[in-house]
Amino acid sequence: MLSPDPADPAGHAPSDSFVAPPAPVTAPAQPGRRVPAVAIAVALVAVLAGSALFGAGWLLGSRQAATPGTPAGDEAVFAPFWSAYHFVVDNYAGGAIDKKVLVDGAIKGLITALDDPYSSYMTSEEFQQSLQGINGEFEGIGAEIATKDAKGVDADCTPLGPDCRLTIVSPIQGSPAEKAGLEPADVITAVNGQSVDGQTLDQVRDEIRGPKGSTVTVTVDRAGSKPLDIEITRDVIHQQEVITKDLAGGAVGYIRVTGFSDTSASGFADALKRDVGNGEKAIVLDLRGNPGGFVTAARSIASQFIASGPIYWQQDAHGSKLEVDAEPNGAATDSSIKLAVLIDKGSASASEIVAAALQETGRATLVGETSYGKGTVQQWHDLQDGNGGFRLTVARWLTPKQNWINGKGITPDVPVTVPANTPAGSDPVLDKAVELLSGDTGALDRAA
């Protein structure tokens, strides 16, 4: 997707759940004061004192006008900012000043100064696109893209260029991209006539996306063909976040989850109930390449296999911890239903919440590669009135045993490395999982 998500490393879009913003705090009103009259004998003193009080009040009022909204204890900290702001507004001679633009720039600088890859300022359009993405739909062409190295091997690389190529993984079924003729393995070289070299995956993705009904021209290199300019009319894309099939002659159910929205959580529950209802006693949950999404969806999906106890812990900025327990009535909490979870370096955030919960509770065997390692939760804050918004890291999430996997990832129980020369269509990680589930099931018990 917690997507990735948007100021994230190329090839990932981790992004996480919404957290209710704190209520605004309003300072209490100060009661008025009444100064009693004084005797004529001390009138001069009173006048002088009054003038001194007036002067002090004028200075205080002047300072507050110059630093509006600044708490008294933070005046020294904010003084350079307000000094710069007023100097720019009063003295800039390069043209008219749009104060809104200055404020937007200040907010962007504030978030950027945190040096947090998951906190970022967004324009109004970027903010809405970001929300659409983690809600399971967006406006664009409908194609899954990824970065590959010069040899055509998946790689987390940036910027784009000869050694880092932006490739179509697959068009979404029924999407404008599929209808226009984009094919898997097409290499995107330009968007609307502008080369993608030097840009990041996220930057190009944002250029390709756009309002429903608008058009975009994508230039692609295709094996055995000259460069092709393909014009595509954008539309609302509903992401297929839950993909199912039967394996091993119907003995193993396979469910792939590509994102964590409310829709994916309910879709996953329906798919799992069908598999269990059909008598399948082995399930593969594929979280590879899943960048995350809502933590609420992660909780719901993990709860399908875990009957009780913590799914994860959430720790706020003040160090307080909240235990988030399993939801009741999961479809596959019976331990006789074997479970293998597939992860890789693209499994991030909400994917890791699920994988860690299933691993630490002994409910599943993890197969594949070490996961991405994103252990934080972001809040989306709308500045309203067309002023854009920002997302901010507001909490850490911890595993059921209160481990923080940030920057480390989750190590699989059964590591499987995919060779660079793996033939197209083969899947050593999935093959290993099916082998464990349908063959030596004792290996699953030992791994748990």
Coordinates of C-alpha atoms in Angstrom, one line a residue:
M1 CA 0.0 0.0 0.0
L2 CA 0.4 0.9 5.2
S3 CA 1.4 2.5 1.8
P4 CA 3.4 2.2 0.9
D5 CA 2.9 5.7 0.9
P6 CA 4.4 8.5 -1.1
A7 CA 7.9 9.4 0.2
D8 CA 8.7 5.7 0.3
P9 CA 11.5 3.8 -1.2
A10 CA 11.0 3.0 -4.9
G11 CA 8.9 0.0 -5.5
H12 CA 7.0 0.3 -2.2
A13 CA 4.1 2.3 -1.1
P14 CA 3.6 1.4 2.5
S15 CA 0.8 3.2 4.1
D16 CA -1.1 2.8 7.3
S17 CA -4.4 3.4 9.2
F18 CA -6.2 6.5 10.0
V19 CA -6.0 7.7 13.6
A20 CA -8.6 10.2 14.9
P21 CA -7.0 13.6 15.2
P22 CA -6.9 15.2 18.6
A23 CA -9.5 17.7 19.5
P24 CA -8.4 21.3 19.3
V25 CA -7.3 22.9 22.5
T26 CA -8.7 26.4 23.3
A27 CA -7.0 28.6 25.8
P28 CA -9.3 29.8 28.6
A29 CA -10.4 33.4 28.5
Q30 CA -8.7 35.7 30.9
P31 CA -10.9 37.6 33.3
G32 CA -10.8 41.4 33.1
R33 CA -9.2 43.5 35.8
R34 CA -10.4 46.8 37.4
V35 CA -7.9 49.3 38.7
P36 CA -9.2 51.5 41.6
A37 CA -8.8 55.3 41.5
V38 CA -5.9 56.8 43.6
A39 CA -5.6 60.0 45.6
I40 CA -4.7 63.3 44.0
A41 CA -1.5 63.3 46.1
V42 CA -0.1 60.3 44.1
A43 CA -1.7 61.2 40.8
L44 CA 1.7 61.8 39.2
V45 CA 2.9 58.4 40.3
A46 CA -0.3 56.9 39.0
V47 CA 0.1 58.6 35.6
L48 CA 3.7 57.5 35.4
A49 CA 2.8 54.0 36.5
G50 CA -0.1 54.0 34.0
S51 CA 2.2 55.0 31.2
A52 CA 4.6 52.2 32.2
L53 CA 1.7 49.7 32.2
F54 CA 0.5 51.1 28.9
G55 CA 4.0 50.7 27.5
A56 CA 4.3 47.2 28.7
G57 CA 0.9 46.4 27.4
W58 CA 1.7 47.9 24.0
L59 CA 4.9 45.9 23.8
L60 CA 3.1 42.7 24.7
G61 CA 0.4 43.4 22.2
S62 CA 2.9 44.2 19.6
R63 CA 4.8 41.0 20.3
Q64 CA 1.6 38.9 20.1
A65 CA 0.6 40.6 16.8
A66 CA 4.0 39.7 15.4
T67 CA 3.9 36.1 16.6
P68 CA 0.2 35.2 16.5
G69 CA -0.8 32.0 18.2
T70 CA 2.7 31.4 19.6
P71 CA 2.6 30.0 23.2
A72 CA 4.4 32.3 25.6
G73 CA 6.9 29.6 26.5
D74 CA 7.8 29.1 22.8
E75 CA 8.4 32.7 21.7
A76 CA 12.1 32.3 21.6
V77 CA 11.9 29.2 19.4
F78 CA 9.4 30.8 17.0
A79 CA 11.1 34.2 16.9
P80 CA 13.3 33.4 13.8
F81 CA 10.4 32.0 11.9
W82 CA 8.2 35.1 12.4
S83 CA 11.1 37.4 11.8
A84 CA 11.7 35.7 8.4
Y85 CA 8.0 35.6 7.6
H86 CA 7.4 39.3 8.3
F87 CA 10.6 40.3 6.5
V88 CA 9.6 38.4 3.4
V89 CA 6.1 39.7 3.4
D90 CA 7.2 43.3 3.9
N91 CA 10.2 43.4 1.7
Y92 CA 10.0 40.9 -1.2
A93 CA 10.2 42.8 -4.5
G94 CA 10.1 40.0 -7.0
G95 CA 6.3 40.1 -7.4
A96 CA 3.1 39.7 -5.6
I97 CA 3.2 37.4 -2.6
D98 CA 0.6 34.7 -2.1
K99 CA 0.5 34.2 1.7
K100 CA -1.2 30.8 1.3
V101 CA 1.7 29.6 -0.8
L102 CA 4.1 30.8 2.0
V103 CA 2.1 28.9 4.6
D104 CA 1.9 25.8 2.5
G105 CA 5.7 25.9 2.1
A106 CA 6.2 26.4 5.8
I107 CA 4.0 23.3 6.6
K108 CA 5.9 21.3 4.0
G109 CA 9.2 22.3 5.5
L110 CA 7.9 21.5 9.0
I111 CA 7.0 17.9 7.9
T112 CA 10.2 17.5 5.8
A113 CA 12.4 18.6 8.8
L114 CA 11.3 15.4 10.7
D115 CA 13.3 13.4 8.2
D116 CA 10.7 10.6 8.4
P117 CA 10.2 8.8 5.1
Y118 CA 6.5 8.1 6.0
S119 CA 5.5 11.6 7.0
S120 CA 4.9 14.1 4.1
Y121 CA 3.0 17.1 3.0
M122 CA 0.6 16.7 0.1
T123 CA -1.3 19.1 -2.1
S124 CA -5.1 18.8 -2.2
E125 CA -4.9 16.6 -5.3
E126 CA -2.1 14.4 -3.9
F127 CA -4.0 14.1 -0.6
Q128 CA -7.2 12.8 -2.3
Q129 CA -5.2 10.4 -4.5
S130 CA -3.5 9.0 -1.5
L131 CA -6.8 8.4 0.3
Q132 CA -8.2 6.8 -2.8
G133 CA -5.2 4.5 -3.1
I134 CA -5.5 3.0 0.4
N135 CA -9.3 2.7 0.1
G136 CA -8.9 0.2 -2.7
E137 CA -9.7 2.5 -5.7
F138 CA -8.1 5.3 -7.6
E139 CA -8.4 7.2 -10.9
G140 CA -5.8 6.1 -13.4
I141 CA -5.1 3.5 -16.1
G142 CA -5.1 0.3 -14.0
A143 CA -1.7 -1.4 -14.3
E144 CA 0.6 -2.9 -11.7
I145 CA 4.1 -1.5 -12.1
A146 CA 7.5 -2.3 -10.6
T147 CA 11.1 -1.5 -11.0
K148 CA 13.6 -4.0 -12.5
D149 CA 17.3 -3.8 -13.1
A150 CA 19.0 -3.9 -16.5
K151 CA 18.8 -7.7 -16.6
G152 CA 15.0 -7.7 -16.0
V153 CA 15.2 -8.8 -12.4
D154 CA 13.0 -7.3 -9.7
A155 CA 14.9 -4.6 -7.9
D156 CA 14.2 -1.8 -5.4
C157 CA 16.1 0.9 -7.3
T158 CA 16.0 4.6 -7.9
P159 CA 16.2 6.8 -9.9
L160 CA 14.8 5.4 -13.1
G161 CA 17.3 4.9 -16.0
P162 CA 19.2 2.3 -18.0
D163 CA 19.9 0.3 -14.8
C164 CA 16.5 0.8 -13.2
R165 CA 13.6 0.3 -15.6
L166 CA 9.9 0.9 -14.8
T167 CA 8.0 -2.2 -16.0
I168 CA 4.4 -3.3 -16.4
V169 CA 3.8 -6.3 -14.2
S170 CA 0.3 -6.8 -15.4
P171 CA -2.7 -4.7 -16.4
I172 CA -5.7 -5.1 -14.1
Q173 CA -8.4 -7.2 -15.8
G174 CA -10.9 -5.0 -17.6
S175 CA -8.9 -1.8 -17.0
P176 CA -8.2 1.0 -19.5
A177 CA -4.6 -0.2 -19.6
E178 CA -5.6 -3.7 -20.7
K179 CA -8.1 -2.4 -23.2
A180 CA -5.5 0.0 -24.7
G181 CA -3.0 -2.9 -25.2
L182 CA -0.4 -2.6 -22.4
E183 CA 1.2 -6.0 -21.8
P184 CA 3.3 -7.6 -19.0
A185 CA 7.0 -6.8 -19.4
D186 CA 6.4 -3.6 -21.3
V187 CA 9.0 -1.0 -20.2
I188 CA 7.7 2.5 -19.6
T189 CA 10.2 5.0 -21.1
A190 CA 8.1 8.2 -21.2
V191 CA 4.8 9.7 -20.1
N192 CA 3.2 12.4 -22.3
G193 CA 6.4 12.6 -24.3
Q194 CA 8.6 13.3 -21.3
S195 CA 11.3 10.7 -20.4
V196 CA 11.0 9.0 -17.0
D197 CA 14.8 8.8 -16.5
G198 CA 15.8 10.5 -13.3
Q199 CA 12.4 10.1 -11.6
T200 CA 11.2 7.7 -9.0
L201 CA 8.5 5.1 -9.4
D202 CA 6.1 7.2 -7.2
Q203 CA 6.7 10.3 -9.3
V204 CA 5.9 8.5 -12.6
R205 CA 2.9 6.7 -11.0
D206 CA 1.5 10.1 -10.0
E207 CA 2.0 11.4 -13.6
I208 CA 0.2 8.4 -15.0
R209 CA -2.8 8.7 -12.7
G210 CA -5.3 11.4 -13.2
P211 CA -9.0 12.3 -13.4
K212 CA -11.5 9.9 -14.9
G213 CA -12.1 10.8 -18.6
S214 CA -8.7 12.4 -19.1
T215 CA -6.0 10.9 -21.4
V216 CA -2.4 10.0 -20.9
T217 CA 0.1 8.8 -23.5
V218 CA 2.6 6.1 -22.3
T219 CA 5.6 5.3 -24.3
V220 CA 6.8 1.7 -23.9
D221 CA 9.6 -0.6 -25.1
R222 CA 8.3 -4.0 -26.0
A223 CA 10.5 -7.0 -27.0
G224 CA 10.5 -7.4 -30.8
S225 CA 8.9 -4.1 -31.5
K226 CA 9.7 -0.5 -32.0
P227 CA 8.8 2.0 -29.2
L228 CA 5.1 2.3 -28.9
D229 CA 3.0 5.4 -28.0
I230 CA -0.2 4.1 -26.3
E231 CA -2.9 6.7 -25.5
I232 CA -5.1 5.6 -22.6
T233 CA -8.3 7.2 -21.2
R234 CA -8.2 7.1 -17.4
D235 CA -11.1 5.7 -15.4
V236 CA -11.9 4.8 -11.8
I237 CA -9.9 1.7 -11.0
H238 CA -11.2 -0.8 -8.4
Q239 CA -8.2 -2.8 -7.2
Q240 CA -8.6 -6.5 -7.1
E241 CA -7.2 -7.0 -3.6
V242 CA -8.2 -10.6 -2.9
I243 CA -7.2 -13.2 -5.5
T244 CA -8.1 -16.9 -4.9
K245 CA -7.5 -20.3 -6.5
D246 CA -7.3 -24.0 -5.5
L247 CA -4.0 -25.8 -5.4
A248 CA -2.9 -29.5 -5.0
G249 CA -6.0 -30.8 -6.6
G250 CA -8.2 -28.8 -4.3
A251 CA -6.5 -29.8 -1.1
V252 CA -4.9 -26.4 -0.6
G253 CA -6.7 -23.1 -0.7
Y254 CA -4.7 -20.1 -2.0
I255 CA -5.6 -16.5 -1.1
R256 CA -3.5 -13.5 -2.2
V257 CA -4.1 -10.2 -0.5
T258 CA -2.6 -7.2 -2.4
G259 CA -3.7 -4.4 -0.1
F260 CA -5.4 -3.8 3.3
S261 CA -8.7 -1.8 2.8
D262 CA -12.0 -2.5 4.5
T263 CA -13.1 -4.1 1.2
S264 CA -10.1 -6.5 1.2
A265 CA -10.8 -7.5 4.8
S266 CA -14.4 -8.5 4.0
G267 CA -13.4 -10.1 0.7
F268 CA -10.7 -12.2 2.5
A269 CA -13.2 -13.4 5.1
D270 CA -15.6 -14.5 2.4
A271 CA -12.9 -16.3 0.5
L272 CA -11.6 -18.1 3.6
K273 CA -15.1 -19.2 4.6
R274 CA -15.7 -20.7 1.2
D275 CA -12.4 -22.7 1.4
V276 CA -13.1 -23.9 5.0
G277 CA -16.7 -24.7 4.0
N278 CA -15.4 -26.8 1.1
G279 CA -13.4 -28.9 3.6
E280 CA -9.9 -27.5 2.8
K281 CA -7.6 -28.1 5.7
A282 CA -4.6 -26.2 4.3
I283 CA -4.4 -22.5 3.4
V284 CA -1.7 -20.4 1.7
L285 CA -1.9 -16.7 2.5
D286 CA 0.2 -14.7 0.0
L287 CA 1.3 -11.3 1.3
R288 CA 4.2 -10.8 -1.1
G289 CA 4.5 -7.4 -2.6
N290 CA 1.7 -6.1 -0.3
P291 CA 2.7 -2.6 0.9
G292 CA 0.0 -2.4 3.7
G293 CA -3.0 -0.3 4.4
F294 CA -5.5 0.0 7.2
V295 CA -4.4 -1.6 10.5
T296 CA -8.1 -2.3 11.2
A297 CA -8.1 -4.6 8.1
A298 CA -4.9 -6.3 9.3
R299 CA -6.5 -7.0 12.6
S300 CA -9.6 -8.5 10.9
I301 CA -7.6 -10.7 8.6
A302 CA -5.3 -12.0 11.4
S303 CA -8.3 -12.6 13.5
Q304 CA -9.6 -15.1 11.0
F305 CA -6.9 -17.5 12.3
I306 CA -6.3 -16.3 15.9
A307 CA -9.1 -16.8 18.4
S308 CA -7.9 -14.6 21.2
G309 CA -5.1 -12.5 22.6
P310 CA -3.2 -9.6 21.1
I311 CA -2.8 -9.2 17.3
Y312 CA -0.5 -6.2 17.9
W313 CA 0.3 -3.4 20.3
Q314 CA 0.1 0.3 19.5
Q315 CA 2.5 2.7 21.3
D316 CA 1.8 6.4 21.0
A317 CA 4.2 9.4 21.1
H318 CA 4.1 9.5 24.9
G319 CA 5.1 5.8 25.3
S320 CA 1.6 4.6 26.3
K321 CA 0.8 1.1 24.9
L322 CA -2.6 -0.2 23.8
E323 CA -3.2 -3.9 23.3
V324 CA -5.3 -4.7 20.2
D325 CA -6.8 -8.1 20.6
A326 CA -8.3 -10.6 18.1
E327 CA -11.9 -10.1 16.9
P328 CA -14.2 -13.0 17.6
N329 CA -15.6 -15.7 15.3
G330 CA -12.7 -16.2 13.0
A331 CA -13.3 -18.8 10.2
A332 CA -10.1 -20.7 10.6
T333 CA -9.0 -20.6 14.2
D334 CA -9.0 -24.4 14.5
S335 CA -5.4 -25.4 14.6
S336 CA -6.1 -28.5 12.5
I337 CA -6.3 -26.0 9.5
K338 CA -2.7 -25.6 8.5
L339 CA -1.5 -22.2 7.3
A340 CA 1.5 -21.0 5.4
V341 CA 2.1 -17.3 4.9
L342 CA 4.3 -16.1 2.0
I343 CA 6.3 -12.9 2.5
D344 CA 9.1 -11.0 0.7
K345 CA 10.9 -7.7 0.9
G346 CA 7.8 -6.0 -0.5
S347 CA 5.6 -7.2 2.4
A348 CA 5.3 -4.1 4.6
S349 CA 3.4 -2.5 7.4
A350 CA -0.1 -4.0 7.7
S351 CA 1.2 -7.1 6.0
E352 CA 3.9 -7.4 8.7
I353 CA 1.2 -7.0 11.4
V354 CA -0.5 -10.1 10.1
A355 CA 2.6 -12.1 9.4
A356 CA 4.1 -11.3 12.9
A357 CA 0.9 -12.1 14.7
L358 CA 0.5 -15.5 12.9
Q359 CA 4.2 -16.3 13.5
E360 CA 4.5 -15.3 17.1
T361 CA 1.3 -17.1 18.1
G362 CA 2.5 -20.3 16.4
R363 CA -0.5 -20.2 14.1
A364 CA 1.4 -20.2 10.8
T365 CA 4.7 -21.0 9.1
L366 CA 6.2 -18.0 7.2
V367 CA 7.9 -18.9 3.9
G368 CA 10.0 -16.7 1.6
E369 CA 12.2 -13.7 2.3
T370 CA 12.7 -11.2 5.2
S371 CA 9.9 -8.6 5.0
Y372 CA 10.3 -4.8 4.5
G373 CA 10.5 -3.7 8.1
K374 CA 7.9 -0.8 8.7
G375 CA 6.7 -0.6 12.2
T376 CA 5.0 2.8 12.3
V377 CA 1.4 4.1 12.0
Q378 CA 0.5 7.2 10.1
Q379 CA -2.4 9.7 10.5
W380 CA -3.8 11.6 7.6
H381 CA -4.6 15.2 8.5
D382 CA -6.8 17.3 6.1
L383 CA -6.0 21.0 6.2
Q384 CA -9.4 21.6 4.5
D385 CA -10.5 24.4 2.2
G386 CA -8.2 23.2 -0.6
N387 CA -5.1 23.5 1.4
G388 CA -4.0 19.9 1.0
G389 CA -2.9 17.9 4.0
F390 CA -0.2 15.7 5.4
R391 CA 0.4 12.3 6.9
L392 CA 2.3 12.1 10.1
T393 CA 3.8 9.1 12.0
V394 CA 1.8 9.1 15.2
A395 CA 2.5 5.7 16.7
R396 CA 4.6 2.5 16.6
W397 CA 3.1 -0.9 16.3
L398 CA 4.6 -3.8 18.1
T399 CA 4.2 -7.6 17.6
P400 CA 2.1 -9.7 20.1
K401 CA 5.4 -10.2 22.1
Q402 CA 6.0 -6.5 21.9
N403 CA 8.9 -6.6 19.4
W404 CA 9.5 -3.6 17.1
I405 CA 10.4 -4.8 13.6
N406 CA 11.1 -1.4 12.1
G407 CA 14.1 -1.4 9.9
K408 CA 14.6 -5.1 10.6
G409 CA 11.6 -6.9 9.1
I410 CA 10.3 -10.4 9.9
T411 CA 12.5 -13.4 9.3
P412 CA 10.6 -16.3 7.6
D413 CA 10.6 -19.7 9.3
V414 CA 11.5 -21.3 6.0
P415 CA 13.7 -19.0 3.9
V416 CA 13.4 -19.4 0.1
T417 CA 15.5 -17.4 -2.3
V418 CA 14.2 -17.0 -5.8
P419 CA 17.1 -17.4 -8.3
A420 CA 17.6 -14.6 -10.8
N421 CA 17.2 -17.0 -13.7
T422 CA 13.8 -18.4 -12.5
P423 CA 11.7 -19.2 -15.6
A424 CA 8.6 -17.1 -16.1
G425 CA 5.5 -18.7 -14.5
S426 CA 7.4 -20.7 -11.9
D427 CA 7.1 -19.9 -8.2
P428 CA 9.6 -21.6 -5.9
V429 CA 8.2 -19.9 -2.8
L430 CA 4.7 -21.1 -3.4
D431 CA 5.9 -24.5 -4.4
K432 CA 7.7 -24.8 -1.1
A433 CA 4.6 -23.7 0.8
V434 CA 2.4 -26.3 -0.9
E435 CA 5.0 -29.0 -0.3
L436 CA 4.9 -28.1 3.5
L437 CA 1.2 -28.1 3.6
S438 CA 0.3 -31.1 1.5
G439 CA 3.5 -33.2 2.2
D440 CA 5.5 -33.1 5.4
T441 CA 3.0 -31.3 7.6
G442 CA 5.2 -32.2 10.6
A443 CA 7.6 -29.5 9.3
L444 CA 4.8 -27.0 9.9
D445 CA 4.4 -28.1 13.5
R446 CA 8.1 -27.9 14.1
A447 CA 8.3 -24.4 12.6
A448 CA 5.5 -23.2 14.7

